[in-house]
XYZ file of C-alpha atoms in Angstrom:
523
model
C 33.770 17.136 -20.550
C 33.049 13.434 -20.824
C 29.649 12.555 -22.361
C 27.638 9.564 -23.499
C 27.501 10.992 -27.109
C 30.606 13.264 -27.981
C 29.043 13.761 -31.630
C 25.690 15.034 -30.116
C 27.552 17.262 -27.467
C 29.590 18.841 -30.410
C 26.090 19.525 -32.245
C 24.387 20.836 -28.884
C 27.335 23.360 -28.266
C 26.985 24.695 -31.951
C 23.313 24.986 -31.506
C 23.830 27.089 -28.318
C 26.240 29.213 -30.024
C 23.716 29.738 -32.846
C 21.107 30.670 -30.343
C 23.331 33.396 -28.988
C 24.775 31.423 -25.866
C 28.482 31.430 -24.769
C 30.351 29.512 -22.441
C 31.091 30.641 -18.911
C 34.732 30.230 -19.061
C 35.277 26.801 -17.600
C 37.279 24.465 -19.657
C 34.831 21.848 -20.082
C 31.958 24.064 -21.259
C 29.471 23.023 -18.703
C 27.944 26.620 -18.055
C 26.376 28.594 -20.790
C 24.384 31.851 -20.658
C 22.375 33.460 -23.197
C 19.102 35.340 -23.987
C 16.058 34.392 -22.245
C 13.461 32.221 -24.175
C 10.530 34.000 -25.406
C 7.937 31.712 -23.622
C 9.631 32.847 -20.185
C 8.853 36.464 -20.807
C 6.464 37.720 -18.480
C 7.399 35.115 -15.865
C 10.351 37.082 -14.905
C 11.996 40.317 -15.414
C 15.315 38.569 -16.171
C 16.718 39.010 -19.864
C 19.275 36.253 -19.540
C 19.242 32.655 -18.558
C 21.679 29.940 -17.912
C 22.068 26.383 -19.074
C 23.977 24.093 -16.960
C 25.332 20.772 -18.495
C 25.665 17.858 -16.002
C 27.865 14.821 -16.009
C 26.201 12.150 -17.558
C 24.715 14.256 -20.491
C 22.500 13.481 -22.481
C 21.237 10.784 -20.142
C 20.839 13.693 -17.608
C 19.432 16.838 -19.346
C 20.926 20.092 -19.483
C 19.127 22.247 -16.477
C 17.815 25.687 -17.277
C 18.051 28.428 -14.599
C 16.563 31.853 -14.547
C 17.770 34.217 -11.761
C 14.785 35.507 -9.715
C 12.262 33.214 -11.380
C 9.637 32.316 -8.836
C 7.174 29.338 -9.901
C 6.199 26.108 -8.999
C 8.450 23.380 -10.226
C 11.332 25.664 -10.090
C 14.039 25.873 -7.273
C 14.665 28.948 -5.273
C 17.752 29.875 -7.258
C 15.585 29.652 -10.429
C 16.595 26.171 -11.632
C 13.579 24.865 -13.788
C 12.334 21.270 -13.194
C 11.781 20.073 -16.735
C 12.077 16.238 -16.256
C 12.202 14.074 -13.195
C 15.583 12.716 -12.570
C 14.477 9.119 -13.244
C 12.385 10.148 -16.454
C 13.830 8.397 -19.532
C 12.268 11.184 -21.663
C 15.065 13.466 -20.741
C 17.111 12.061 -23.582
C 14.905 14.261 -25.673
C 17.048 17.095 -24.516
C 20.027 15.924 -26.560
C 18.936 18.124 -29.239
C 18.499 21.831 -28.307
C 15.048 22.027 -29.931
C 13.808 19.147 -27.723
C 15.167 21.238 -24.746
C 13.310 24.276 -26.033
C 10.005 22.439 -26.786
C 10.104 20.994 -23.115
C 10.843 24.453 -21.682
C 7.874 25.940 -23.754
C 5.573 23.365 -22.260
C 6.777 24.178 -18.882
C 6.232 27.993 -19.333
C 2.839 27.443 -20.509
C 1.927 25.405 -17.548
C 3.491 27.996 -15.281
C 1.080 30.604 -16.739
C -1.996 28.577 -16.695
C -1.379 26.442 -13.512
C 0.292 23.199 -13.102
C -1.980 20.143 -12.619
C -2.878 19.841 -8.936
C -1.867 16.140 -8.778
C 1.618 17.112 -9.685
C 2.051 19.376 -6.946
C 1.756 17.352 -3.568
C 4.557 17.197 -1.282
C 7.086 19.332 -3.183
C 6.530 22.706 -1.537
C 9.702 22.568 0.359
C 11.561 22.674 -2.831
C 10.136 26.290 -3.349
C 11.439 27.524 0.201
C 14.134 29.955 0.009
C 16.762 28.210 2.146
C 17.137 24.415 1.986
C 18.478 22.271 4.849
C 20.759 19.400 4.584
C 18.710 17.473 7.032
C 15.548 15.424 6.112
C 12.425 14.941 8.020
C 9.995 11.957 8.637
C 6.589 12.659 10.199
C 3.235 10.910 10.657
C 1.639 13.433 8.528
C -1.774 11.630 7.988
C -2.008 10.993 11.885
C -1.327 14.738 12.392
C -3.927 15.822 10.076
C -6.884 13.756 11.337
C -6.179 15.068 14.839
C -7.665 18.632 13.841
C -9.090 20.875 11.198
C -8.150 24.209 9.810
C -6.584 26.217 12.374
C -5.407 23.425 14.540
C -2.130 23.686 16.472
C -0.456 20.917 18.123
C 2.778 20.150 20.006
C 5.308 17.667 18.584
C 8.872 16.502 19.430
C 11.540 14.906 17.458
C 15.031 13.326 17.623
C 17.925 13.357 15.269
C 18.903 9.970 13.693
C 21.811 10.456 11.386
C 20.707 13.271 9.187
C 17.156 12.809 9.590
C 14.590 14.531 11.823
C 12.222 11.889 13.285
C 8.991 13.740 14.377
C 6.341 12.263 16.555
C 3.208 14.301 18.070
C 2.921 14.957 21.765
C 5.194 16.334 24.441
C 8.804 16.015 24.168
C 10.011 12.972 26.482
C 12.761 13.110 29.013
C 16.138 13.010 27.160
C 17.267 10.509 29.900
C 14.731 8.139 28.718
C 15.519 8.164 25.158
C 19.095 8.614 25.593
C 19.481 11.643 23.304
C 18.273 15.064 23.017
C 14.478 15.981 22.225
C 13.658 18.729 20.074
C 10.253 20.768 20.516
C 8.191 21.541 17.669
C 4.664 22.668 16.423
C 2.332 21.547 13.895
C -0.037 23.923 12.040
C -2.912 22.826 9.918
C -4.517 25.321 7.309
C -7.090 24.983 4.781
C -5.981 25.485 1.141
C -3.242 27.942 0.478
C -3.011 29.820 -2.694
C 0.539 28.953 -3.209
C 3.312 27.294 -1.025
C 5.030 29.832 1.001
C 8.768 30.560 0.445
C 9.948 32.514 3.447
C 9.233 32.481 7.266
C 7.250 35.712 6.878
C 5.079 33.953 4.276
C 4.530 31.077 6.674
C 3.519 33.559 9.453
C 0.969 35.245 6.972
C -0.429 31.864 6.213
C -1.461 31.265 9.786
C -4.409 31.884 11.852
C -4.319 34.841 14.382
C -4.163 31.920 17.221
C -1.519 30.092 15.366
C 0.594 33.075 14.751
C 0.458 33.891 18.573
C 1.537 30.260 19.469
C 4.425 30.596 16.878
C 5.656 33.982 18.260
C 5.535 32.720 21.577
C 7.577 29.548 20.758
C 10.213 31.444 18.815
C 10.540 33.904 21.561
C 11.658 31.190 23.870
C 14.633 30.123 21.699
C 18.289 30.502 22.770
C 20.591 31.469 20.079
C 21.357 27.929 18.916
C 21.891 26.267 15.588
C 19.651 23.472 14.314
C 19.521 20.604 15.183
C 20.422 21.686 18.811
C 17.629 22.112 21.414
C 17.042 25.833 21.946
C 14.493 25.746 24.841
C 11.805 27.022 22.477
C 10.597 25.841 19.112
C 13.265 23.861 17.295
C 11.085 23.132 14.224
C 7.703 23.840 12.807
C 5.559 21.869 10.540
C 2.773 23.626 8.315
C 0.362 21.553 6.198
C -2.486 22.120 3.956
C -4.503 20.314 1.433
C -3.148 20.156 -2.097
C -4.908 17.585 -4.259
C -7.883 15.407 -3.320
C -6.901 13.589 -0.010
C -3.114 14.501 -0.265
C -1.591 17.182 1.715
C 1.551 19.110 1.499
C 3.829 20.123 4.273
C 6.815 22.357 4.883
C 9.187 21.352 7.658
C 11.356 24.222 8.806
C 14.457 23.753 11.083
C 15.115 26.885 13.178
C 18.412 28.472 14.081
C 19.268 31.453 15.907
C 16.951 33.854 17.868
C 15.425 37.231 17.759
C 17.369 39.212 15.281
C 19.461 36.162 14.058
C 16.299 33.837 13.622
C 16.506 31.785 10.478
C 14.786 28.949 9.091
C 15.616 26.270 6.489
C 13.336 23.816 4.659
C 13.702 19.893 5.196
C 12.467 17.517 2.566
C 9.562 15.857 4.233
C 8.663 12.150 4.180
C 5.416 10.679 5.599
C 5.897 7.685 7.570
C 2.326 7.003 8.862
C 0.672 3.731 8.269
C -1.393 5.087 5.228
C 1.934 6.127 3.675
C 3.635 2.706 4.273
C 0.631 0.766 2.945
C 1.009 2.651 -0.295
C 4.066 0.593 -0.895
C 2.524 -2.570 0.079
C 0.834 -3.168 -3.415
C -2.449 -3.089 -4.806
C -3.553 -6.216 -2.894
C -3.019 -4.688 0.527
C -6.773 -3.937 1.267
C -7.779 -7.410 0.206
C -4.991 -9.057 2.248
C -5.888 -7.140 5.329
C -8.652 -9.464 6.234
C -6.663 -12.610 5.955
C -5.166 -14.868 8.590
C -2.229 -17.045 7.807
C -0.354 -19.676 9.899
C 3.244 -19.912 9.121
C 5.184 -22.799 10.427
C 8.993 -22.091 10.595
C 10.795 -18.879 11.202
C 14.071 -19.869 10.021
C 16.048 -18.583 7.112
C 13.388 -19.315 4.330
C 10.515 -18.729 6.791
C 11.754 -15.429 8.045
C 12.088 -13.807 4.767
C 8.820 -15.140 3.502
C 6.955 -13.919 6.578
C 8.556 -10.216 5.994
C 7.468 -10.359 2.372
C 3.787 -11.624 3.372
C 3.249 -9.169 5.828
C 4.822 -6.175 3.826
C 2.212 -7.091 1.248
C -0.580 -6.393 3.784
C -1.473 -9.791 5.472
C -3.556 -8.786 8.370
C -2.910 -11.650 10.919
C -0.002 -14.044 11.126
C 0.345 -17.002 13.632
C 3.994 -17.571 13.674
C 5.203 -21.122 14.950
C 8.894 -21.664 15.728
C 10.508 -22.273 19.198
C 14.108 -22.393 17.888
C 16.485 -19.720 19.235
C 18.442 -17.448 16.822
C 22.206 -17.839 16.949
C 24.789 -15.668 15.480
C 25.511 -18.299 12.767
C 21.845 -17.977 11.715
C 22.536 -14.352 10.744
C 24.243 -15.232 7.348
C 20.766 -16.088 5.860
C 18.050 -14.963 8.508
C 16.179 -11.768 8.245
C 16.991 -11.188 12.000
C 19.910 -9.036 13.166
C 22.371 -9.523 16.005
C 20.379 -7.654 18.477
C 17.944 -10.614 18.468
C 20.589 -13.191 19.038
C 19.338 -15.341 21.950
C 15.831 -14.892 21.360
C 13.312 -17.285 19.808
C 13.178 -16.866 15.991
C 9.432 -16.340 16.065
C 9.900 -13.461 18.599
C 12.677 -11.912 16.496
C 10.789 -12.095 13.227
C 7.613 -10.563 14.920
C 9.603 -7.523 15.956
C 11.184 -7.198 12.540
C 7.690 -7.403 11.014
C 6.354 -4.756 13.418
C 9.021 -2.359 11.954
C 8.262 -3.189 8.346
C 4.395 -3.643 8.489
C 2.872 -2.254 11.428
C -0.630 -3.150 10.269
C 0.036 -6.840 10.732
C -0.892 -8.611 14.118
C 2.027 -11.267 14.532
C 1.343 -13.874 17.079
C 4.419 -15.867 17.982
C 3.828 -19.545 19.013
C 5.943 -22.555 19.812
C 6.450 -25.355 17.207
C 3.623 -26.904 15.782
C 2.379 -30.021 17.363
C 2.601 -33.618 15.719
C -0.234 -34.831 17.603
C -3.145 -34.949 14.878
C -6.048 -33.575 17.347
C -3.838 -30.596 18.521
C -2.694 -29.884 14.954
C -6.383 -29.765 13.816
C -7.153 -27.484 16.839
C -4.255 -25.261 15.761
C -5.130 -24.565 12.150
C -8.840 -24.011 12.649
C -10.029 -20.619 11.417
C -7.196 -19.726 9.139
C -7.282 -18.962 5.615
C -3.887 -20.420 4.675
C -1.086 -22.540 6.136
C 2.417 -21.918 4.918
C 4.972 -24.579 5.846
C 8.646 -23.244 5.718
C 9.934 -25.840 8.213
C 11.718 -28.134 5.698
C 11.139 -31.082 7.944
C 9.671 -33.861 6.038
C 7.746 -35.701 8.840
C 6.167 -32.396 9.977
C 5.327 -31.220 6.380
C 3.514 -34.732 5.743
C 1.676 -34.218 8.991
C 0.459 -30.667 8.203
C -0.351 -31.743 4.489
C -2.416 -34.586 5.884
C -4.317 -32.528 8.455
C -4.942 -29.670 6.072
C -6.256 -31.974 3.525
C -8.858 -33.615 5.873
C -9.803 -30.219 7.170
C -10.105 -28.486 3.984
C -7.641 -25.915 4.560
C -5.346 -24.387 1.976
C -1.726 -25.163 2.305
C 1.395 -24.071 0.649
C 4.634 -25.678 1.612
C 8.156 -24.651 0.264
C 11.687 -26.098 0.891
C 15.193 -26.227 -0.570
C 16.792 -29.423 -1.614
C 20.460 -30.701 -2.396
C 21.816 -27.570 -0.368
C 20.003 -24.966 -2.460
C 20.262 -26.657 -5.963
C 16.458 -27.008 -6.074
C 13.585 -25.002 -4.599
C 10.269 -26.491 -4.504
C 6.826 -24.846 -3.741
C 3.682 -26.908 -3.535
C 0.065 -25.812 -3.143
C -2.622 -28.027 -1.811
C -6.054 -26.272 -2.169
C -9.386 -27.143 -3.604
C -8.954 -28.838 -6.912
C -5.189 -29.571 -6.402
C -3.722 -33.180 -6.227
C -3.087 -33.976 -2.481
C 0.692 -33.848 -1.888
C 0.739 -37.129 -0.429
C -0.508 -38.607 -3.644
C 2.069 -36.903 -5.793
C 4.978 -39.214 -5.610
C 3.001 -42.048 -7.385
C 1.376 -39.469 -9.967
C 3.382 -39.604 -13.165
C 2.556 -35.782 -13.808
C 4.834 -34.912 -11.100
C 8.827 -35.316 -11.036
C 10.392 -36.902 -8.128
C 13.423 -34.907 -6.961
C 16.868 -36.299 -7.561
C 17.826 -38.926 -5.021
C 19.867 -37.844 -2.101
C 23.615 -38.416 -2.630
C 25.266 -38.434 0.749
C 28.769 -38.299 -0.351
C 28.021 -35.485 -3.041
C 25.738 -33.252 -0.917
C 26.651 -33.903 2.673
C 26.362 -30.962 4.927
C 28.703 -30.072 7.905
C 28.326 -30.917 11.591
C 28.396 -28.102 14.008
C 29.911 -28.562 17.445
C 27.402 -30.635 19.688
C 24.924 -31.263 16.720
C 23.874 -34.552 15.500
C 22.521 -33.561 12.038
C 24.156 -31.755 8.944
C 23.468 -28.170 8.620
C 21.773 -27.412 5.311
C 24.422 -25.393 3.487
C 21.943 -23.646 0.986
C 23.560 -20.256 0.142
C 21.641 -17.029 1.012
C 20.477 -16.500 -2.588
C 18.762 -19.753 -2.787
C 17.007 -18.853 0.613
C 15.736 -15.666 -1.014
C 14.606 -17.359 -4.146
C 12.650 -20.023 -2.181
C 11.075 -17.487 0.147
C 10.061 -15.236 -2.769
C 8.290 -18.040 -4.718
C 6.457 -19.159 -1.524
C 5.415 -15.632 -0.954
C 4.234 -15.149 -4.625
C 2.327 -18.628 -4.375
C 0.758 -17.368 -1.178
C -0.458 -14.130 -2.521
C -1.795 -15.886 -5.707
C -3.862 -18.096 -3.634
C -5.109 -15.719 -1.137
C -6.243 -13.225 -3.693
C -8.162 -15.919 -5.488
C -6.278 -15.459 -8.793
C -5.034 -18.995 -8.938
C -2.582 -18.369 -11.843
C 0.153 -20.578 -10.720
C 0.377 -24.394 -10.993
C 0.045 -26.333 -7.898
C 3.550 -27.244 -7.966
C 6.773 -25.359 -9.064
C 10.425 -26.204 -8.823
C 13.231 -23.745 -9.493
C 16.519 -25.189 -10.545
C 19.542 -22.917 -9.249
C 22.209 -25.470 -9.905
C 21.911 -28.111 -12.747
C 21.593 -31.590 -11.792
C 20.237 -34.791 -13.375
C 17.434 -34.793 -16.014
C 14.948 -33.182 -16.094
C 16.908 -30.584 -13.819
C 19.892 -30.227 -15.905
C 19.163 -26.561 -16.858
C 18.604 -23.557 -14.654
C 15.081 -22.209 -14.649
C 11.599 -23.171 -13.591
C 9.680 -26.319 -14.017
C 5.879 -27.084 -13.908
C 5.731 -30.838 -13.387
C 2.707 -30.742 -15.434
C 4.451 -29.169 -18.266
C 7.846 -30.521 -19.045
C 8.763 -28.141 -21.693
C 8.487 -25.312 -19.186
C 11.949 -25.678 -17.952
C 14.092 -22.754 -19.487
C 16.259 -19.949 -18.536
C 14.722 -17.442 -16.125
């Protein structure tokens, strides 16, 4: 067996032999059996246990299994969860004593009770039969619809290997173009322990819930999950586990009557509350912010997706250009949006990533000063991602006169440089920076060296910045915007990222704060 530490593996096997274990006969010595650890006695009637050494040892720890062991943080077949798969501490299992120490800690917790915070959303692992499908459901939305004893109808469709669950009555399959599965949701108060079988699920329900379950299962035809059966194709049982967290078991049903069987699907909550947990710690603060963004092109589209995914509540998105297939190399949009206005395409994508954001698409920002003033009134921040110098100058002048914060970002020299400028209270006006010695002017445009290319029917060169440069600029603009909206103001009012070396002071890759020439360095 190939390992990442052959010498340690030899020692580990010797220690196993000394502890009374013997290999199971495979040539690579992956499976070992031996006497049960003393700390596990009383948790099971078994007298023997098994140690399986996985590929990747010792970066992946050797797993301990005890037939018949029933406990939290142990799979139905008795495999004990000692470390999470991504826990770097599992390297401690390289020494057999390290594995024993961790096993003894687990056994003590199994006797005394695991911490409640460690138990949420893992009950499906304890169910006796596991499904190869997964489930997504709006768990929080379902929970707030009722209290202990609530029972509600649901429906679901299969997408790939995932059961996508919604509440309500099943729609007409002709409307959605695929079969709809019927399900039921049952909400209970705290359960003493997660149910492991369908009989235990039944026993955990109220009398009314149990009658509904029996009726729904009796209506099933003898079909295998995930085929529709005419009765209940899946059920969900949810109950509180720790604080405001709820656990849930999703069961996919197969067969009928005497052949009825159920398998647990790993559940993932897809309600807005679950999504917002991934938005970051600033999400609640940003929910009240309104941002006007000019430009929904390659830089602007990625920037808008990043801003809204962080939690910004309202976006006014200005761009009247139409998405083309050639834009897709760098744009956040996909082929299904080709032919639509970029602002509409980005708004649709944001709705999928950040449903809490109200995105209002508009045409291009006006150049007329009076109309531009009227457009920016009442926003917390203007983001200029147009890369169009005359419009950027007009936006900067209008924002300065009206006291509206502005961040503008653009790529230069076909992606060699990305510059992000902030113009807020206390910052040097953008229009005054070309004559301010603290700010470095960008290298002059060399038409022969940096010319773009002409598309058929176009009269201007296409900016040839590569996608990595686009993502760099969009990310830095979003970081600058969040820094300002949260009131941290930790960034300088201008920052230049050098992606491809040019003339001094841009001869090295890295970032440059124009007020600190020594800041340029390797990222």
